[in-house]
Short mmCIF file of C-alpha atoms in Angstrom, two decimals:
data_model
loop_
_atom_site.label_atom_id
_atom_site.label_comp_id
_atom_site.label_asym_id
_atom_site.label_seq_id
_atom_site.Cartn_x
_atom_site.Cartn_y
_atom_site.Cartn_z
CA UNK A 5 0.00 0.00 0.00
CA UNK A 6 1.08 3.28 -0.32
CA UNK A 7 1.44 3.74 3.23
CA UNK A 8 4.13 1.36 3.48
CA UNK A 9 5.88 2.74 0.73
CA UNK A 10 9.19 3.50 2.67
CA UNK A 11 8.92 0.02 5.12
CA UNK A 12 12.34 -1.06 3.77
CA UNK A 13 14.01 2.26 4.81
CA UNK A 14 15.45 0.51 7.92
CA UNK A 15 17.73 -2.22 5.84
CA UNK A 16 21.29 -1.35 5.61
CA UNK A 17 24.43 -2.95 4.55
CA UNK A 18 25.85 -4.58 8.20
CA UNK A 19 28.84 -6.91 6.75
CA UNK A 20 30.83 -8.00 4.09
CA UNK A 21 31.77 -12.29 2.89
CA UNK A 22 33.79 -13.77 0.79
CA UNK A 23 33.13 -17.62 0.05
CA UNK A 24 35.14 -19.92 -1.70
CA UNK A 25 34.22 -23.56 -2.29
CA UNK A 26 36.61 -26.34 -3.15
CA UNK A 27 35.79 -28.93 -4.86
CA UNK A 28 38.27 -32.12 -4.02
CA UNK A 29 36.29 -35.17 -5.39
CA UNK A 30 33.16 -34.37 -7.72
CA UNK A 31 30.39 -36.39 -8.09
CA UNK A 32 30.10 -38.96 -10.75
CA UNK A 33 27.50 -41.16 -11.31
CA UNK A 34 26.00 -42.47 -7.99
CA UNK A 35 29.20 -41.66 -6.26
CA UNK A 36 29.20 -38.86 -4.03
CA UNK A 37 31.35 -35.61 -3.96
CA UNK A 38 33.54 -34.46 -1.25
CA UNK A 39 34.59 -30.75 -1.18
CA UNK A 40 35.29 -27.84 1.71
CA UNK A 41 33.76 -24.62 2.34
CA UNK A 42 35.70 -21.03 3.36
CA UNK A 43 34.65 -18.30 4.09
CA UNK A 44 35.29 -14.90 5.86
CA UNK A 45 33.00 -12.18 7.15
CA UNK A 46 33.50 -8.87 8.00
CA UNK A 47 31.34 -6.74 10.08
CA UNK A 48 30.82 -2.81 9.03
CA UNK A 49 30.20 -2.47 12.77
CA UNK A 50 33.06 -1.52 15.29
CA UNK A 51 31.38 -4.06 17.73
CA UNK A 52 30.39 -6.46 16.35
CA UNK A 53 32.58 -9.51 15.53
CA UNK A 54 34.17 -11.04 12.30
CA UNK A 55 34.19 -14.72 11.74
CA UNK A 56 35.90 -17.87 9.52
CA UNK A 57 34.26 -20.39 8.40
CA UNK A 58 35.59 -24.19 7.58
CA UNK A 59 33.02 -26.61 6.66
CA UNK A 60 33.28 -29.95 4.79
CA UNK A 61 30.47 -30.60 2.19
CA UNK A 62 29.45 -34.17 0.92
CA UNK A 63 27.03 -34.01 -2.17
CA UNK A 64 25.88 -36.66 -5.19
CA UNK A 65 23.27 -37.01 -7.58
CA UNK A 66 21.50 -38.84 -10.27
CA UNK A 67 19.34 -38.19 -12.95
CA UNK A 68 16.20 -36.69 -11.13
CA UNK A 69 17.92 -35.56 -7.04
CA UNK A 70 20.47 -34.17 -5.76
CA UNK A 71 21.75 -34.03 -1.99
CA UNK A 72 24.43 -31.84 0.02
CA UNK A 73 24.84 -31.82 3.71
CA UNK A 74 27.73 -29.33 4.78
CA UNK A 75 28.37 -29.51 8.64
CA UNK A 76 30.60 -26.80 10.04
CA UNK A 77 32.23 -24.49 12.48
CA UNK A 78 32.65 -20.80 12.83
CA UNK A 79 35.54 -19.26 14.84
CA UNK A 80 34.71 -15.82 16.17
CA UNK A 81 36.85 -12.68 16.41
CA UNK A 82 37.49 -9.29 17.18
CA UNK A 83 34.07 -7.13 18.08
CA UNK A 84 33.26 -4.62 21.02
CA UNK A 85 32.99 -8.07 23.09
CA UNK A 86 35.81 -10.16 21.69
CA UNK A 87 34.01 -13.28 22.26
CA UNK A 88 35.91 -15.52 20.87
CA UNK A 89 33.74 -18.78 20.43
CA UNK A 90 33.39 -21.69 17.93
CA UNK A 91 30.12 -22.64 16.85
CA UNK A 92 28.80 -25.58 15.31
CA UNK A 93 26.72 -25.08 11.97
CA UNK A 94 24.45 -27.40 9.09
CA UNK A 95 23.03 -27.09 5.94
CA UNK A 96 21.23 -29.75 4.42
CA UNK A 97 19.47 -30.02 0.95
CA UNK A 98 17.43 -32.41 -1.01
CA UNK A 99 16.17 -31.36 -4.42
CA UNK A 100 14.20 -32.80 -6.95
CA UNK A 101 15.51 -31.47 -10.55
CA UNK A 102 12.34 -31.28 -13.02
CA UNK A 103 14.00 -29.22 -15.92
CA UNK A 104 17.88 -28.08 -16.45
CA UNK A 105 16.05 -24.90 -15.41
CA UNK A 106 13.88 -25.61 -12.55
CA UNK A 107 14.53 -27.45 -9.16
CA UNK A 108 12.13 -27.73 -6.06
CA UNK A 109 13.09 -29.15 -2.84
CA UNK A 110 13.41 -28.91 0.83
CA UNK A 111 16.49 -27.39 2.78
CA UNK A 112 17.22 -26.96 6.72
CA UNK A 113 19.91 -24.92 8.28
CA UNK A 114 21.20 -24.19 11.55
CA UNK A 115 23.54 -23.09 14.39
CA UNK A 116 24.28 -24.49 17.41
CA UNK A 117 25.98 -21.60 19.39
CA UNK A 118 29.04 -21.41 21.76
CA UNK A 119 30.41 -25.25 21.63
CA UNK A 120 31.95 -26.25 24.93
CA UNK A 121 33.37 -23.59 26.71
CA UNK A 122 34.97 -21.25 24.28
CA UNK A 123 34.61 -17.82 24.30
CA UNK A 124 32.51 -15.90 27.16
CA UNK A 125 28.99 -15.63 27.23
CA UNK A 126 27.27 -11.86 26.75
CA UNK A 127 25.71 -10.79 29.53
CA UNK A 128 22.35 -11.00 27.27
CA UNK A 129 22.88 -14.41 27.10
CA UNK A 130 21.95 -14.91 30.91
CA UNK A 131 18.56 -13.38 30.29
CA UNK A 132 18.16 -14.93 26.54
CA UNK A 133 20.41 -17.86 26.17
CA UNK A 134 22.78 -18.52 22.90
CA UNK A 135 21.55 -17.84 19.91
CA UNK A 136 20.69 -22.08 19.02
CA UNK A 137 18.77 -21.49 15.45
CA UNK A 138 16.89 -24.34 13.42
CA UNK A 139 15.25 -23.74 10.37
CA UNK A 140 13.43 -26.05 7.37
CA UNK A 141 10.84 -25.52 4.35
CA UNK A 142 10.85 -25.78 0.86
CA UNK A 143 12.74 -23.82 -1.91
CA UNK A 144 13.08 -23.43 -5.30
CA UNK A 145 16.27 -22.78 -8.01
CA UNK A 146 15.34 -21.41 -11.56
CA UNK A 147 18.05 -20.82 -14.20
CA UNK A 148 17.14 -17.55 -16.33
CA UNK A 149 17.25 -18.51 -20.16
CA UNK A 150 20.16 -16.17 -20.24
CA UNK A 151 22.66 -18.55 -19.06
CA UNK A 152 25.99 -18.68 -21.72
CA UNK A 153 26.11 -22.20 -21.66
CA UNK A 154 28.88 -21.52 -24.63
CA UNK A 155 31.01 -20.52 -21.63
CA UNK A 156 29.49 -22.85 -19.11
CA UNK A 157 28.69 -19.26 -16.76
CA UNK A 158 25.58 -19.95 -15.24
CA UNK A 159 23.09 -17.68 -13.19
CA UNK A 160 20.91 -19.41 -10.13
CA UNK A 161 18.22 -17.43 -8.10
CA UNK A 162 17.06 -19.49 -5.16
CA UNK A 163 14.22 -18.64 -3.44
CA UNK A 164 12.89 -20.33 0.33
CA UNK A 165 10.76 -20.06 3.00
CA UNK A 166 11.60 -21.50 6.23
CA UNK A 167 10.13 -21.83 9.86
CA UNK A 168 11.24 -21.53 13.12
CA UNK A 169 12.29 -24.94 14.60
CA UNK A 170 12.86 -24.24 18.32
CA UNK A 171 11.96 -21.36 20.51
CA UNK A 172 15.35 -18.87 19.61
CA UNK A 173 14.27 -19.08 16.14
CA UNK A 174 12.35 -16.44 14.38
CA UNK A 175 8.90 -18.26 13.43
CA UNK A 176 9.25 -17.66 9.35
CA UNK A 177 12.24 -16.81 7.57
CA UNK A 178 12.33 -15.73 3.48
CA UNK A 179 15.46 -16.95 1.62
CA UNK A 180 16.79 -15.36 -1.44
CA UNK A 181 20.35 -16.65 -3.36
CA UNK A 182 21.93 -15.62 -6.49
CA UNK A 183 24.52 -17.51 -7.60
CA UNK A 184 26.59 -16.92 -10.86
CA UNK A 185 29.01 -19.75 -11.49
CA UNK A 186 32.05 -19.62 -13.73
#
């Protein structure tokens, strides 16, 4: 409505990642695919913290599905608190390919905050706990027609809506990727 015309006013730009994925073993066939996950993230705020992340990912396919489950950790740094902490983290995805263009499926994510005793705890965290998250519902990949497949570059938009799994998680969540692959 036109009364909500400025509702997005409040987003800004908080941090900063770069990702790279390695690819060790690809999958062929019905074997499966090994490869790792890196990634850094910087925060554009003074306190909050910057993290690396270092995550295997296993993935296969055959004709019709496709699987990847990519369990994790993220090492903590730097930040107005300096809470230094490891967390665990999971993806997981199952999708059903129905074109070369169009894939619907089902994907769940999470974090399981502050493993063991590393780091120190905020003092928020007495009154609210870590910040556990669990999240699951379907999603969808298209490929626009666009796609140079004389170069083999390849645009993705993802799109996914998730819900809440336990009590720290935010009830719905909206998912939006684009991926460009060269």
């Amino acid at each position: 409505s036109h009364a909500s015309r400025d509702s997005f006013d409040a987003l800004e730009l908080e941090e900063i990642a770069a990702e790279f994925v390695f690819v060790l073993m690809p999958p062929k066939g019905i074997k499966s695919g090994i490869g790792f996950l890196v990634e850094i993230q910087h925060s554009l705020e003074d306190d909050e913290a910057d993290s690396f992340v270092l995550s295997p990912i296993f993935n296969g396919a055959n004709a019709s599905w496709s699987y990847v489950v990519n369990p994790g950790f993220v090492k903590h740094f730097g930040g107005l608190e300096k809470d230094e902490k490891i967390d665990f983290t999971y993806a997981i995805q199952m999708l059903k390919k129905y074109s070369n263009d169009f894939q619907f499926g089902f994907e769940a994510y999470g974090t399981i905050d502050r493993l063991g005793s590393t780091g120190e705890k905020a003092e928020e965290s007495s009154f609210f706990t870590d910040h556990d998250q669990h999240r699951a519902g379907p999603v969808i990949y298209l490929k626009p027609p666009r796609t140079d497949k004389a170069t083999g570059q390849k645009l993705t938009i993802g799109l996914g809506v998730f819900t809440g799994l336990n009590s720290t998680t935010p009830n719905q969540a909206l998912k939006w990727s684009i991926e460009y692959e060269f």
